[in-house]
Amino acid sequence: QKAQLFGYDTYADYVLRRRMAQSREEVEEFLDTLTYTVRPYADTDIACIQKYASQDGVYELQPWDYAFYREKATQDMFSIEEEVVRQYFPLNTVLEGLFTVIYRLYGLSFSQVNVPVYHDDVVTYDVYEGQERKGRLYFDFYAREGKKSGAWMAPFVKKHTDGSRNYAPQVSVNTNFDRTENPLLTFQDVRTLFHECGHALHELLAQGEYQSLTGTSVYWDVVEVPSQLLENWLYQPQVIEMISGHIETGESLPENTQHTLQQLRTFQEGYATMRQVL
């Protein structure tokens, strides 16, 4: 009814007025193409997990079995120990390397500042492009009671102009890392940090007058581009060298482990994509 009040045949047509895909036909063609392309890989992935399940007498793999046997297959095929990998990713080393990556990609530098914050955990940086201050970035790294789970970027102030005054963006990157004397990150933690900083850069590099049209205020199906773009650089060997340093020796993550992480990046991706499509 709402869609028809606005002159659209269906609610799907109404929603798509503010998406990159402009029609139901375009969406359906995309999903059909993706399904056709991915299905052979998904079938191979399922057969791989079924093999491990069969070893335990589970000959008809059920959805609730999948995660257990996928983990079993991962450990058997890749022999990677998360706790060993963590030793190469101290938070301070990762953060310093991340700033270097962002500087090389976007020419931005970070200067820590002492300003009032909402919790003692929060550390704050002013972000510069040359001598121009682009905005302020707050990092809230650690899990604590009352803080919601997961990871997210939140804009406190979006780039905008109010009369004669220009407002620089102020954004926060929030994670739930374990608090220790020298926090060590899993590779997934590192990936999450890169991802959320990509969202933060979307806000910090915004240009425009109106809050409703700057930064992440874009079509939903494009809002993940900056975050996944920065995340993509994480897998480059030169980036791994910048962001890793063993807690005791300072050595970068070994090449063989890097290769394993590259393989894990696409392991069971056919099945995961098919789940999204269906």
PDB file of N, CA, C and O in Angstrom, residues 176-243:
ATOM      1  N   ASN A 176      35.684  -4.935  20.382  1.00  0.00           N
ATOM      2  CA  ASN A 176      35.599  -5.594  21.689  1.00  0.00           C
ATOM      3  C   ASN A 176      36.786  -6.519  21.893  1.00  0.00           C
ATOM      4  O   ASN A 176      36.637  -7.715  22.155  1.00  0.00           O
ATOM      5  N   PHE A 177      37.994  -5.966  21.781  1.00  0.00           N
ATOM      6  CA  PHE A 177      39.213  -6.738  22.000  1.00  0.00           C
ATOM      7  C   PHE A 177      39.374  -7.018  23.488  1.00  0.00           C
ATOM      8  O   PHE A 177      38.872  -6.274  24.335  1.00  0.00           O
ATOM      9  N   ASP A 178      40.106  -8.089  23.790  1.00  0.00           N
ATOM     10  CA  ASP A 178      40.408  -8.419  25.187  1.00  0.00           C
ATOM     11  C   ASP A 178      41.431  -7.421  25.736  1.00  0.00           C
ATOM     12  O   ASP A 178      42.430  -7.124  25.091  1.00  0.00           O
ATOM     13  N   ARG A 179      41.157  -6.939  26.942  1.00  0.00           N
ATOM     14  CA  ARG A 179      42.097  -6.022  27.581  1.00  0.00           C
ATOM     15  C   ARG A 179      43.164  -6.823  28.339  1.00  0.00           C
ATOM     16  O   ARG A 179      42.853  -7.605  29.229  1.00  0.00           O
ATOM     17  N   THR A 180      44.418  -6.640  27.940  1.00  0.00           N
ATOM     18  CA  THR A 180      45.558  -7.210  28.655  1.00  0.00           C
ATOM     19  C   THR A 180      46.639  -6.145  28.699  1.00  0.00           C
ATOM     20  O   THR A 180      46.486  -5.054  28.134  1.00  0.00           O
ATOM     21  N   GLU A 181      47.749  -6.469  29.352  1.00  0.00           N
ATOM     22  CA  GLU A 181      48.849  -5.499  29.442  1.00  0.00           C
ATOM     23  C   GLU A 181      49.383  -5.143  28.058  1.00  0.00           C
ATOM     24  O   GLU A 181      49.708  -3.994  27.782  1.00  0.00           O
ATOM     25  N   ASN A 182      49.486  -6.139  27.185  1.00  0.00           N
ATOM     26  CA  ASN A 182      49.903  -5.906  25.799  1.00  0.00           C
ATOM     27  C   ASN A 182      48.945  -6.685  24.901  1.00  0.00           C
ATOM     28  O   ASN A 182      49.192  -7.834  24.575  1.00  0.00           O
ATOM     29  N   PRO A 183      47.821  -6.074  24.513  1.00  0.00           N
ATOM     30  CA  PRO A 183      46.776  -6.821  23.801  1.00  0.00           C
ATOM     31  C   PRO A 183      47.287  -7.418  22.485  1.00  0.00           C
ATOM     32  O   PRO A 183      47.986  -6.764  21.714  1.00  0.00           O
ATOM     33  N   LEU A 184      46.918  -8.673  22.256  1.00  0.00           N
ATOM     34  CA  LEU A 184      47.259  -9.380  21.028  1.00  0.00           C
ATOM     35  C   LEU A 184      45.967  -9.655  20.256  1.00  0.00           C
ATOM     36  O   LEU A 184      44.972 -10.084  20.829  1.00  0.00           O
ATOM     37  N   LEU A 185      46.005  -9.427  18.945  1.00  0.00           N
ATOM     38  CA  LEU A 185      44.816  -9.564  18.117  1.00  0.00           C
ATOM     39  C   LEU A 185      44.861 -10.853  17.304  1.00  0.00           C
ATOM     40  O   LEU A 185      45.928 -11.267  16.848  1.00  0.00           O
ATOM     41  N   THR A 186      43.707 -11.463  17.120  1.00  0.00           N
ATOM     42  CA  THR A 186      43.603 -12.519  16.125  1.00  0.00           C
ATOM     43  C   THR A 186      43.635 -11.871  14.744  1.00  0.00           C
ATOM     44  O   THR A 186      43.443 -10.653  14.606  1.00  0.00           O
ATOM     45  N   PHE A 187      43.858 -12.688  13.725  1.00  0.00           N
ATOM     46  CA  PHE A 187      43.853 -12.119  12.372  1.00  0.00           C
ATOM     47  C   PHE A 187      42.467 -11.589  12.032  1.00  0.00           C
ATOM     48  O   PHE A 187      42.345 -10.571  11.333  1.00  0.00           O
ATOM     49  N   GLN A 188      41.411 -12.232  12.536  1.00  0.00           N
ATOM     50  CA  GLN A 188      40.061 -11.724  12.312  1.00  0.00           C
ATOM     51  C   GLN A 188      39.872 -10.375  13.000  1.00  0.00           C
ATOM     52  O   GLN A 188      39.208  -9.481  12.465  1.00  0.00           O
ATOM     53  N   ASP A 189      40.473 -10.203  14.187  1.00  0.00           N
ATOM     54  CA  ASP A 189      40.437  -8.891  14.852  1.00  0.00           C
ATOM     55  C   ASP A 189      41.081  -7.819  13.976  1.00  0.00           C
ATOM     56  O   ASP A 189      40.567  -6.698  13.847  1.00  0.00           O
ATOM     57  N   VAL A 190      42.237  -8.158  13.403  1.00  0.00           N
ATOM     58  CA  VAL A 190      42.949  -7.203  12.544  1.00  0.00           C
ATOM     59  C   VAL A 190      42.077  -6.845  11.339  1.00  0.00           C
ATOM     60  O   VAL A 190      41.952  -5.672  10.968  1.00  0.00           O
ATOM     61  N   ARG A 191      41.479  -7.866  10.750  1.00  0.00           N
ATOM     62  CA  ARG A 191      40.607  -7.640   9.591  1.00  0.00           C
ATOM     63  C   ARG A 191      39.431  -6.735   9.960  1.00  0.00           C
ATOM     64  O   ARG A 191      39.057  -5.827   9.207  1.00  0.00           O
ATOM     65  N   THR A 192      38.857  -6.979  11.130  1.00  0.00           N
ATOM     66  CA  THR A 192      37.748  -6.148  11.607  1.00  0.00           C
ATOM     67  C   THR A 192      38.183  -4.701  11.795  1.00  0.00           C
ATOM     68  O   THR A 192      37.456  -3.769  11.424  1.00  0.00           O
ATOM     69  N   LEU A 193      39.374  -4.499  12.371  1.00  0.00           N
ATOM     70  CA  LEU A 193      39.877  -3.144  12.583  1.00  0.00           C
ATOM     71  C   LEU A 193      40.061  -2.416  11.259  1.00  0.00           C
ATOM     72  O   LEU A 193      39.671  -1.249  11.118  1.00  0.00           O
ATOM     73  N   PHE A 194      40.638  -3.083  10.270  1.00  0.00           N
ATOM     74  CA  PHE A 194      40.791  -2.482   8.947  1.00  0.00           C
ATOM     75  C   PHE A 194      39.418  -2.129   8.367  1.00  0.00           C
ATOM     76  O   PHE A 194      39.221  -1.046   7.806  1.00  0.00           O
ATOM     77  N   HIS A 195      38.483  -3.041   8.494  1.00  0.00           N
ATOM     78  CA  HIS A 195      37.145  -2.833   7.934  1.00  0.00           C
ATOM     79  C   HIS A 195      36.489  -1.583   8.525  1.00  0.00           C
ATOM     80  O   HIS A 195      36.003  -0.704   7.785  1.00  0.00           O
ATOM     81  N   GLU A 196      36.478  -1.494   9.843  1.00  0.00           N
ATOM     82  CA  GLU A 196      35.809  -0.360  10.490  1.00  0.00           C
ATOM     83  C   GLU A 196      36.542   0.953  10.230  1.00  0.00           C
ATOM     84  O   GLU A 196      35.909   2.012  10.124  1.00  0.00           O
ATOM     85  N   CYS A 197      37.864   0.903  10.103  1.00  0.00           N
ATOM     86  CA  CYS A 197      38.607   2.121   9.765  1.00  0.00           C
ATOM     87  C   CYS A 197      38.297   2.568   8.338  1.00  0.00           C
ATOM     88  O   CYS A 197      38.356   3.767   8.035  1.00  0.00           O
ATOM     89  N   GLY A 198      37.972   1.615   7.465  1.00  0.00           N
ATOM     90  CA  GLY A 198      37.521   1.990   6.128  1.00  0.00           C
ATOM     91  C   GLY A 198      36.246   2.806   6.176  1.00  0.00           C
ATOM     92  O   GLY A 198      36.095   3.814   5.470  1.00  0.00           O
ATOM     93  N   HIS A 199      35.310   2.390   7.041  1.00  0.00           N
ATOM     94  CA  HIS A 199      34.088   3.180   7.235  1.00  0.00           C
ATOM     95  C   HIS A 199      34.431   4.563   7.797  1.00  0.00           C
ATOM     96  O   HIS A 199      33.845   5.585   7.383  1.00  0.00           O
ATOM     97  N   ALA A 200      35.369   4.601   8.750  1.00  0.00           N
ATOM     98  CA  ALA A 200      35.755   5.881   9.352  1.00  0.00           C
ATOM     99  C   ALA A 200      36.345   6.820   8.304  1.00  0.00           C
ATOM    100  O   ALA A 200      36.050   8.030   8.286  1.00  0.00           O
ATOM    101  N   LEU A 201      37.171   6.277   7.404  1.00  0.00           N
ATOM    102  CA  LEU A 201      37.748   7.105   6.340  1.00  0.00           C
ATOM    103  C   LEU A 201      36.671   7.664   5.426  1.00  0.00           C
ATOM    104  O   LEU A 201      36.786   8.789   4.916  1.00  0.00           O
ATOM    105  N   HIS A 202      35.625   6.891   5.199  1.00  0.00           N
ATOM    106  CA  HIS A 202      34.500   7.367   4.385  1.00  0.00           C
ATOM    107  C   HIS A 202      33.927   8.657   4.975  1.00  0.00           C
ATOM    108  O   HIS A 202      33.585   9.602   4.255  1.00  0.00           O
ATOM    109  N   GLU A 203      33.836   8.700   6.312  1.00  0.00           N
ATOM    110  CA  GLU A 203      33.346   9.904   6.983  1.00  0.00           C
ATOM    111  C   GLU A 203      34.401  11.011   7.013  1.00  0.00           C
ATOM    112  O   GLU A 203      34.110  12.175   6.738  1.00  0.00           O
ATOM    113  N   LEU A 204      35.633  10.649   7.329  1.00  0.00           N
ATOM    114  CA  LEU A 204      36.684  11.652   7.508  1.00  0.00           C
ATOM    115  C   LEU A 204      37.027  12.369   6.202  1.00  0.00           C
ATOM    116  O   LEU A 204      37.439  13.534   6.210  1.00  0.00           O
ATOM    117  N   LEU A 205      36.878  11.695   5.073  1.00  0.00           N
ATOM    118  CA  LEU A 205      37.214  12.285   3.774  1.00  0.00           C
ATOM    119  C   LEU A 205      35.990  12.860   3.068  1.00  0.00           C
ATOM    120  O   LEU A 205      36.057  13.199   1.886  1.00  0.00           O
ATOM    121  N   ALA A 206      34.890  12.974   3.796  1.00  0.00           N
ATOM    122  CA  ALA A 206      33.656  13.478   3.191  1.00  0.00           C
ATOM    123  C   ALA A 206      33.808  14.932   2.749  1.00  0.00           C
ATOM    124  O   ALA A 206      34.550  15.715   3.353  1.00  0.00           O
ATOM    125  N   GLN A 207      33.104  15.266   1.694  1.00  0.00           N
ATOM    126  CA  GLN A 207      33.032  16.644   1.216  1.00  0.00           C
ATOM    127  C   GLN A 207      31.563  16.968   0.959  1.00  0.00           C
ATOM    128  O   GLN A 207      30.855  16.176   0.357  1.00  0.00           O
ATOM    129  N   GLY A 208      31.116  18.124   1.397  1.00  0.00           N
ATOM    130  CA  GLY A 208      29.726  18.506   1.174  1.00  0.00           C
ATOM    131  C   GLY A 208      29.211  19.408   2.266  1.00  0.00           C
ATOM    132  O   GLY A 208      29.871  19.620   3.290  1.00  0.00           O
ATOM    133  N   GLU A 209      28.016  19.930   2.065  1.00  0.00           N
ATOM    134  CA  GLU A 209      27.428  20.886   3.000  1.00  0.00           C
ATOM    135  C   GLU A 209      26.409  20.259   3.931  1.00  0.00           C
ATOM    136  O   GLU A 209      26.175  20.751   5.029  1.00  0.00           O
ATOM    137  N   TYR A 210      25.776  19.168   3.504  1.00  0.00           N
ATOM    138  CA  TYR A 210      24.627  18.646   4.235  1.00  0.00           C
ATOM    139  C   TYR A 210      24.946  17.278   4.849  1.00  0.00           C
ATOM    140  O   TYR A 210      25.442  16.381   4.176  1.00  0.00           O
ATOM    141  N   GLN A 211      24.629  17.124   6.146  1.00  0.00           N
ATOM    142  CA  GLN A 211      24.917  15.873   6.837  1.00  0.00           C
ATOM    143  C   GLN A 211      24.240  14.676   6.172  1.00  0.00           C
ATOM    144  O   GLN A 211      24.772  13.567   6.155  1.00  0.00           O
ATOM    145  N   SER A 212      23.064  14.901   5.621  1.00  0.00           N
ATOM    146  CA  SER A 212      22.307  13.807   5.012  1.00  0.00           C
ATOM    147  C   SER A 212      22.914  13.321   3.709  1.00  0.00           C
ATOM    148  O   SER A 212      22.483  12.300   3.168  1.00  0.00           O
ATOM    149  N   LEU A 213      23.947  14.029   3.218  1.00  0.00           N
ATOM    150  CA  LEU A 213      24.531  13.668   1.929  1.00  0.00           C
ATOM    151  C   LEU A 213      26.045  13.478   1.989  1.00  0.00           C
ATOM    152  O   LEU A 213      26.686  13.379   0.952  1.00  0.00           O
ATOM    153  N   THR A 214      26.622  13.427   3.189  1.00  0.00           N
ATOM    154  CA  THR A 214      28.073  13.282   3.284  1.00  0.00           C
ATOM    155  C   THR A 214      28.448  11.956   3.943  1.00  0.00           C
ATOM    156  O   THR A 214      27.664  11.343   4.656  1.00  0.00           O
ATOM    157  N   GLY A 215      29.677  11.528   3.692  1.00  0.00           N
ATOM    158  CA  GLY A 215      30.201  10.327   4.328  1.00  0.00           C
ATOM    159  C   GLY A 215      29.420   9.089   3.965  1.00  0.00           C
ATOM    160  O   GLY A 215      29.145   8.819   2.790  1.00  0.00           O
ATOM    161  N   THR A 216      29.028   8.329   4.979  1.00  0.00           N
ATOM    162  CA  THR A 216      28.339   7.052   4.760  1.00  0.00           C
ATOM    163  C   THR A 216      26.863   7.226   4.424  1.00  0.00           C
ATOM    164  O   THR A 216      26.128   6.230   4.313  1.00  0.00           O
ATOM    165  N   SER A 217      26.414   8.430   4.252  1.00  0.00           N
ATOM    166  CA  SER A 217      25.023   8.664   3.851  1.00  0.00           C
ATOM    167  C   SER A 217      24.880   8.456   2.346  1.00  0.00           C
ATOM    168  O   SER A 217      24.647   9.388   1.576  1.00  0.00           O
ATOM    169  N   VAL A 218      25.042   7.210   1.955  1.00  0.00           N
ATOM    170  CA  VAL A 218      24.977   6.839   0.538  1.00  0.00           C
ATOM    171  C   VAL A 218      24.042   5.638   0.398  1.00  0.00           C
ATOM    172  O   VAL A 218      23.541   5.110   1.384  1.00  0.00           O
ATOM    173  N   TYR A 219      23.832   5.205  -0.820  1.00  0.00           N
ATOM    174  CA  TYR A 219      22.991   4.035  -1.049  1.00  0.00           C
ATOM    175  C   TYR A 219      23.544   2.830  -0.294  1.00  0.00           C
ATOM    176  O   TYR A 219      24.751   2.616  -0.233  1.00  0.00           O
ATOM    177  N   TRP A 220      22.648   2.013   0.269  1.00  0.00           N
ATOM    178  CA  TRP A 220      23.062   0.893   1.099  1.00  0.00           C
ATOM    179  C   TRP A 220      24.006  -0.056   0.376  1.00  0.00           C
ATOM    180  O   TRP A 220      24.900  -0.629   0.977  1.00  0.00           O
ATOM    181  N   ASP A 221      23.793  -0.246  -0.914  1.00  0.00           N
ATOM    182  CA  ASP A 221      24.606  -1.235  -1.614  1.00  0.00           C
ATOM    183  C   ASP A 221      25.939  -0.670  -2.093  1.00  0.00           C
ATOM    184  O   ASP A 221      26.635  -1.320  -2.867  1.00  0.00           O
ATOM    185  N   VAL A 222      26.325   0.511  -1.623  1.00  0.00           N
ATOM    186  CA  VAL A 222      27.670   1.021  -1.896  1.00  0.00           C
ATOM    187  C   VAL A 222      28.401   1.385  -0.606  1.00  0.00           C
ATOM    188  O   VAL A 222      29.601   1.612  -0.605  1.00  0.00           O
ATOM    189  N   VAL A 223      27.679   1.371   0.539  1.00  0.00           N
ATOM    190  CA  VAL A 223      28.268   1.847   1.787  1.00  0.00           C
ATOM    191  C   VAL A 223      29.429   0.960   2.246  1.00  0.00           C
ATOM    192  O   VAL A 223      30.319   1.425   2.970  1.00  0.00           O
ATOM    193  N   GLU A 224      29.476  -0.288   1.813  1.00  0.00           N
ATOM    194  CA  GLU A 224      30.553  -1.186   2.238  1.00  0.00           C
ATOM    195  C   GLU A 224      31.793  -1.118   1.355  1.00  0.00           C
ATOM    196  O   GLU A 224      32.783  -1.804   1.633  1.00  0.00           O
ATOM    197  N   VAL A 225      31.758  -0.314   0.304  1.00  0.00           N
ATOM    198  CA  VAL A 225      32.908  -0.282  -0.609  1.00  0.00           C
ATOM    199  C   VAL A 225      34.180   0.218   0.082  1.00  0.00           C
ATOM    200  O   VAL A 225      35.224  -0.437   0.012  1.00  0.00           O
ATOM    201  N   PRO A 226      34.180   1.373   0.756  1.00  0.00           N
ATOM    202  CA  PRO A 226      35.432   1.841   1.386  1.00  0.00           C
ATOM    203  C   PRO A 226      35.964   0.890   2.451  1.00  0.00           C
ATOM    204  O   PRO A 226      37.184   0.727   2.584  1.00  0.00           O
ATOM    205  N   SER A 227      35.073   0.259   3.209  1.00  0.00           N
ATOM    206  CA  SER A 227      35.517  -0.647   4.268  1.00  0.00           C
ATOM    207  C   SER A 227      36.157  -1.899   3.677  1.00  0.00           C
ATOM    208  O   SER A 227      37.210  -2.350   4.134  1.00  0.00           O
ATOM    209  N   GLN A 228      35.528  -2.466   2.643  1.00  0.00           N
ATOM    210  CA  GLN A 228      36.093  -3.675   2.053  1.00  0.00           C
ATOM    211  C   GLN A 228      37.325  -3.368   1.217  1.00  0.00           C
ATOM    212  O   GLN A 228      38.208  -4.217   1.058  1.00  0.00           O
ATOM    213  N   LEU A 229      37.418  -2.154   0.705  1.00  0.00           N
ATOM    214  CA  LEU A 229      38.617  -1.762  -0.039  1.00  0.00           C
ATOM    215  C   LEU A 229      39.827  -1.740   0.886  1.00  0.00           C
ATOM    216  O   LEU A 229      40.883  -2.307   0.564  1.00  0.00           O
ATOM    217  N   LEU A 230      39.687  -1.110   2.059  1.00  0.00           N
ATOM    218  CA  LEU A 230      40.811  -1.068   2.995  1.00  0.00           C
ATOM    219  C   LEU A 230      41.120  -2.468   3.519  1.00  0.00           C
ATOM    220  O   LEU A 230      42.295  -2.840   3.651  1.00  0.00           O
ATOM    221  N   GLU A 231      40.080  -3.236   3.785  1.00  0.00           N
ATOM    222  CA  GLU A 231      40.257  -4.610   4.250  1.00  0.00           C
ATOM    223  C   GLU A 231      41.029  -5.439   3.220  1.00  0.00           C
ATOM    224  O   GLU A 231      41.841  -6.300   3.579  1.00  0.00           O
ATOM    225  N   ASN A 232      40.792  -5.172   1.943  1.00  0.00           N
ATOM    226  CA  ASN A 232      41.452  -5.928   0.878  1.00  0.00           C
ATOM    227  C   ASN A 232      42.967  -5.762   0.913  1.00  0.00           C
ATOM    228  O   ASN A 232      43.723  -6.701   0.625  1.00  0.00           O
ATOM    229  N   TRP A 233      43.439  -4.570   1.286  1.00  0.00           N
ATOM    230  CA  TRP A 233      44.887  -4.327   1.322  1.00  0.00           C
ATOM    231  C   TRP A 233      45.576  -5.167   2.391  1.00  0.00           C
ATOM    232  O   TRP A 233      46.775  -5.434   2.309  1.00  0.00           O
ATOM    233  N   LEU A 234      44.804  -5.605   3.386  1.00  0.00           N
ATOM    234  CA  LEU A 234      45.369  -6.356   4.498  1.00  0.00           C
ATOM    235  C   LEU A 234      46.122  -7.593   4.031  1.00  0.00           C
ATOM    236  O   LEU A 234      47.086  -8.014   4.660  1.00  0.00           O
ATOM    237  N   TYR A 235      45.705  -8.178   2.924  1.00  0.00           N
ATOM    238  CA  TYR A 235      46.294  -9.442   2.481  1.00  0.00           C
ATOM    239  C   TYR A 235      47.545  -9.255   1.625  1.00  0.00           C
ATOM    240  O   TYR A 235      48.138 -10.235   1.191  1.00  0.00           O
ATOM    241  N   GLN A 236      47.952  -8.023   1.377  1.00  0.00           N
ATOM    242  CA  GLN A 236      49.161  -7.790   0.607  1.00  0.00           C
ATOM    243  C   GLN A 236      50.393  -8.028   1.491  1.00  0.00           C
ATOM    244  O   GLN A 236      50.433  -7.563   2.637  1.00  0.00           O
ATOM    245  N   PRO A 237      51.404  -8.740   0.972  1.00  0.00           N
ATOM    246  CA  PRO A 237      52.582  -9.064   1.800  1.00  0.00           C
ATOM    247  C   PRO A 237      53.243  -7.836   2.414  1.00  0.00           C
ATOM    248  O   PRO A 237      53.681  -7.873   3.572  1.00  0.00           O
ATOM    249  N   GLN A 238      53.328  -6.732   1.648  1.00  0.00           N
ATOM    250  CA  GLN A 238      53.983  -5.543   2.194  1.00  0.00           C
ATOM    251  C   GLN A 238      53.183  -4.927   3.341  1.00  0.00           C
ATOM    252  O   GLN A 238      53.751  -4.321   4.253  1.00  0.00           O
ATOM    253  N   VAL A 239      51.856  -5.119   3.310  1.00  0.00           N
ATOM    254  CA  VAL A 239      51.027  -4.619   4.410  1.00  0.00           C
ATOM    255  C   VAL A 239      51.183  -5.509   5.636  1.00  0.00           C
ATOM    256  O   VAL A 239      51.323  -5.017   6.769  1.00  0.00           O
ATOM    257  N   ILE A 240      51.183  -6.826   5.436  1.00  0.00           N
ATOM    258  CA  ILE A 240      51.410  -7.755   6.544  1.00  0.00           C
ATOM    259  C   ILE A 240      52.723  -7.437   7.242  1.00  0.00           C
ATOM    260  O   ILE A 240      52.829  -7.466   8.471  1.00  0.00           O
ATOM    261  N   GLU A 241      53.734  -7.100   6.466  1.00  0.00           N
ATOM    262  CA  GLU A 241      55.040  -6.766   7.050  1.00  0.00           C
ATOM    263  C   GLU A 241      54.948  -5.512   7.909  1.00  0.00           C
ATOM    264  O   GLU A 241      55.605  -5.410   8.945  1.00  0.00           O
ATOM    265  N   MET A 242      54.120  -4.543   7.488  1.00  0.00           N
ATOM    266  CA  MET A 242      53.974  -3.296   8.246  1.00  0.00           C
ATOM    267  C   MET A 242      53.235  -3.498   9.568  1.00  0.00           C
ATOM    268  O   MET A 242      53.547  -2.850  10.566  1.00  0.00           O
ATOM    269  N   ILE A 243      52.244  -4.389   9.581  1.00  0.00           N
ATOM    270  CA  ILE A 243      51.339  -4.452  10.729  1.00  0.00           C
ATOM    271  C   ILE A 243      51.651  -5.601  11.684  1.00  0.00           C
ATOM    272  O   ILE A 243      51.002  -5.710  12.733  1.00  0.00           O
TER     273      ILE A 243
END
